[in-house]
């Protein structure tokens, strides 16, 4: 009311209506509780085991620009994806080579071309097109219904200055891709690769149980399976390790389920019988969780009551019923069922374009800018490769330096072998250089062919002295005297000690031991008198040399070998 001073107060009062004003706190609006959902497409399968998983789909972000206000790499729009043909399996890896994207699936390798057209005019190259990455469908590198250079082992793929090296387990191949696909496993190792690249534990388990092992393609686990790769920059070689083992066939073809726990393999023996016995008690198998079998049982219905108040103040009582669940955990049997480990480690030299060595260690690799490191899942220490002036020690254990080669004069001619001459040099390395060690040589050796075998004898350097002539005629079964003339060592009088030509020479019960040490069977040899021993007679002779030392500063270099070979007079 506003008074009018020119008139009487009673007549000057005029009412003015003022509306009521309310302020709303938007934090308490009902709309904040509403969640927006999109309807499921007509092709959605509610019973699928891979809901919200797209194993053949690649998602990509928006293109980034300079001085952008937001990170476009973190923006992935709903339709920014492309689906790969699923007839070669799931996508396992993506990598680039010379600014081109390559897509690896289980059974195929695809190249993703860019939408560019090139025009060459004199010294000028012009690119015409949008440059869009997925405008053109990806193309197979090998257009084959079978072997298309796929891989399931991402951890075995490594990019080096010489290309991208990867393992195609399903086809028993190791490839190096440098614009062209080169099967490097076929370079002198094709037959060996066909027998030793595939993961034997998973294949035998899959044939027996119809499924892959739960730790397949997991080489970081102490009991895992798979491949890892590392690159040695100093020697220009790639190192590939296979983690594998062999199952006891007694358990393999019986009713069991396998899990791994605390770095060991455990088995649920008589698995189907276990499930049936729990079903008789009303329990149903639900899942394997934390390596335990989880069974559940529905109990009695339990009633829940809650009261809802209406706008007019009335109350409505609601009742709901749900079954109670009883859960039971069953631990596996504490037994591994593993016969032996049969993995391997080997290295490929890009300078010679050949496989150069097998290695004792079974490690997982990782690199820095200048160094190669590795570690064993069963150990806590990290091992550094190529430590200056350190040789023969890996994972804190000394390893033998083993050289095996095949001597052959004429493959169509039977020959005899009398002696071996070896040019080798031993050096002791230290901070200021190295010293020559003229009396250090290989410590042991043995020879064999298709039906003859010598014992593994220790090599003893002949010493000048009072007993020198006596040593010249001494026949010692476990020791062989070696001569040195200038820088060349000689091993003479090679003789056979195998019981009979049809005797099995080596222990092949565990393939890893055979590949690493080629262990001679203890019951295959016999100590013969000298006049009973025969020379090695065949079209070839395999010679295996060992150097064992616990001094990590000593390096033994093999420079050249030759043999005294005569034509057999038979």
Tab-separated table of N, CA, C and O in Angstrom, residues 1 11 19 32 64 78 114 134 148 191-192 235 240 243 254 269 279 292 309 333 367 372 461 469 535 546 566:
chain	number	residue	atom	x	y	z
A	1	UNK	N	0.847	-1.196	0.000
A	1	UNK	CA	0.000	0.000	0.000
A	1	UNK	C	0.876	1.238	0.000
A	1	UNK	O	1.832	1.337	0.804
A	11	UNK	N	-8.536	7.476	2.066
A	11	UNK	CA	-8.926	7.267	0.679
A	11	UNK	C	-7.737	6.929	-0.225
A	11	UNK	O	-7.924	6.574	-1.386
A	19	UNK	N	2.571	-11.763	-5.973
A	19	UNK	CA	2.496	-13.241	-6.063
A	19	UNK	C	3.493	-13.912	-5.093
A	19	UNK	O	4.508	-13.320	-4.710
A	32	UNK	N	16.087	-36.250	-11.969
A	32	UNK	CA	17.462	-36.695	-11.721
A	32	UNK	C	17.534	-38.186	-11.427
A	32	UNK	O	18.611	-38.782	-11.515
A	64	UNK	N	42.807	-35.991	-34.194
A	64	UNK	CA	43.314	-34.899	-33.366
A	64	UNK	C	43.919	-33.805	-34.246
A	64	UNK	O	44.407	-34.068	-35.347
A	78	UNK	N	29.602	-43.170	-31.224
A	78	UNK	CA	28.951	-44.497	-31.293
A	78	UNK	C	29.169	-45.238	-32.602
A	78	UNK	O	29.252	-46.463	-32.608
A	114	UNK	N	44.730	-47.071	-46.797
A	114	UNK	CA	44.156	-45.731	-46.665
A	114	UNK	C	43.559	-45.279	-47.997
A	114	UNK	O	43.993	-45.736	-49.056
A	134	UNK	N	39.399	-46.075	-42.664
A	134	UNK	CA	38.573	-47.270	-42.831
A	134	UNK	C	37.578	-47.137	-43.984
A	134	UNK	O	36.548	-47.804	-44.000
A	148	UNK	N	46.705	-68.360	-43.357
A	148	UNK	CA	46.673	-66.942	-43.711
A	148	UNK	C	47.490	-66.108	-42.739
A	148	UNK	O	47.213	-64.941	-42.518
A	191	UNK	N	61.272	-78.832	-40.499
A	191	UNK	CA	60.773	-80.078	-39.904
A	191	UNK	C	60.701	-79.974	-38.393
A	191	UNK	O	59.744	-80.453	-37.765
A	192	UNK	N	61.703	-79.360	-37.799
A	192	UNK	CA	61.682	-79.168	-36.347
A	192	UNK	C	60.503	-78.293	-35.939
A	192	UNK	O	59.827	-78.566	-34.938
A	235	UNK	N	73.287	-57.815	-30.825
A	235	UNK	CA	73.588	-58.907	-31.753
A	235	UNK	C	72.606	-58.996	-32.914
A	235	UNK	O	72.668	-59.954	-33.703
A	240	UNK	N	63.020	-65.902	-29.050
A	240	UNK	CA	61.641	-66.388	-28.906
A	240	UNK	C	61.620	-67.514	-27.886
A	240	UNK	O	62.423	-68.449	-27.964
A	243	UNK	N	56.546	-71.325	-23.741
A	243	UNK	CA	56.199	-71.888	-22.437
A	243	UNK	C	55.198	-73.026	-22.660
A	243	UNK	O	54.106	-72.794	-23.184
A	254	UNK	N	40.911	-88.860	-18.473
A	254	UNK	CA	39.917	-89.196	-17.471
A	254	UNK	C	39.053	-87.975	-17.200
A	254	UNK	O	39.301	-86.882	-17.708
A	269	UNK	N	39.288	-84.050	-9.758
A	269	UNK	CA	39.163	-85.420	-10.248
A	269	UNK	C	37.691	-85.830	-10.320
A	269	UNK	O	36.876	-85.436	-9.474
A	279	UNK	N	24.293	-82.303	-7.358
A	279	UNK	CA	22.912	-82.141	-7.819
A	279	UNK	C	21.963	-83.021	-7.019
A	279	UNK	O	20.808	-82.649	-6.786
A	292	UNK	N	38.091	-72.107	-7.404
A	292	UNK	CA	37.222	-72.946	-6.594
A	292	UNK	C	35.924	-73.189	-7.350
A	292	UNK	O	35.452	-72.312	-8.087
A	309	UNK	N	3.545	-44.834	1.267
A	309	UNK	CA	2.590	-43.801	1.668
A	309	UNK	C	2.102	-43.053	0.441
A	309	UNK	O	2.912	-42.562	-0.359
A	333	UNK	N	41.788	-80.969	-6.131
A	333	UNK	CA	42.775	-81.895	-5.595
A	333	UNK	C	44.170	-81.311	-5.776
A	333	UNK	O	44.477	-80.711	-6.800
A	367	UNK	N	61.787	-54.564	-23.014
A	367	UNK	CA	62.918	-53.785	-23.492
A	367	UNK	C	62.862	-52.354	-22.991
A	367	UNK	O	61.804	-51.836	-22.647
A	372	UNK	N	67.972	-55.054	-23.078
A	372	UNK	CA	66.975	-56.116	-23.076
A	372	UNK	C	66.967	-56.765	-21.696
A	372	UNK	O	68.014	-57.167	-21.185
A	461	UNK	N	93.681	-81.706	-21.060
A	461	UNK	CA	94.804	-81.175	-21.826
A	461	UNK	C	96.073	-81.937	-21.452
A	461	UNK	O	96.376	-82.131	-20.269
A	469	UNK	N	104.689	-89.768	-22.045
A	469	UNK	CA	104.607	-90.922	-22.927
A	469	UNK	C	103.601	-91.938	-22.430
A	469	UNK	O	102.902	-92.585	-23.216
A	535	UNK	N	85.541	-97.781	-35.218
A	535	UNK	CA	85.541	-96.381	-35.645
A	535	UNK	C	84.128	-95.997	-36.081
A	535	UNK	O	83.287	-96.848	-36.369
A	546	UNK	N	80.969	-79.419	-25.196
A	546	UNK	CA	80.463	-78.743	-23.999
A	546	UNK	C	81.589	-77.927	-23.365
A	546	UNK	O	82.737	-78.392	-23.278
A	566	UNK	N	88.113	-90.382	-43.848
A	566	UNK	CA	88.630	-91.316	-44.855
A	566	UNK	C	87.480	-92.095	-45.475
A	566	UNK	O	86.459	-92.360	-44.816
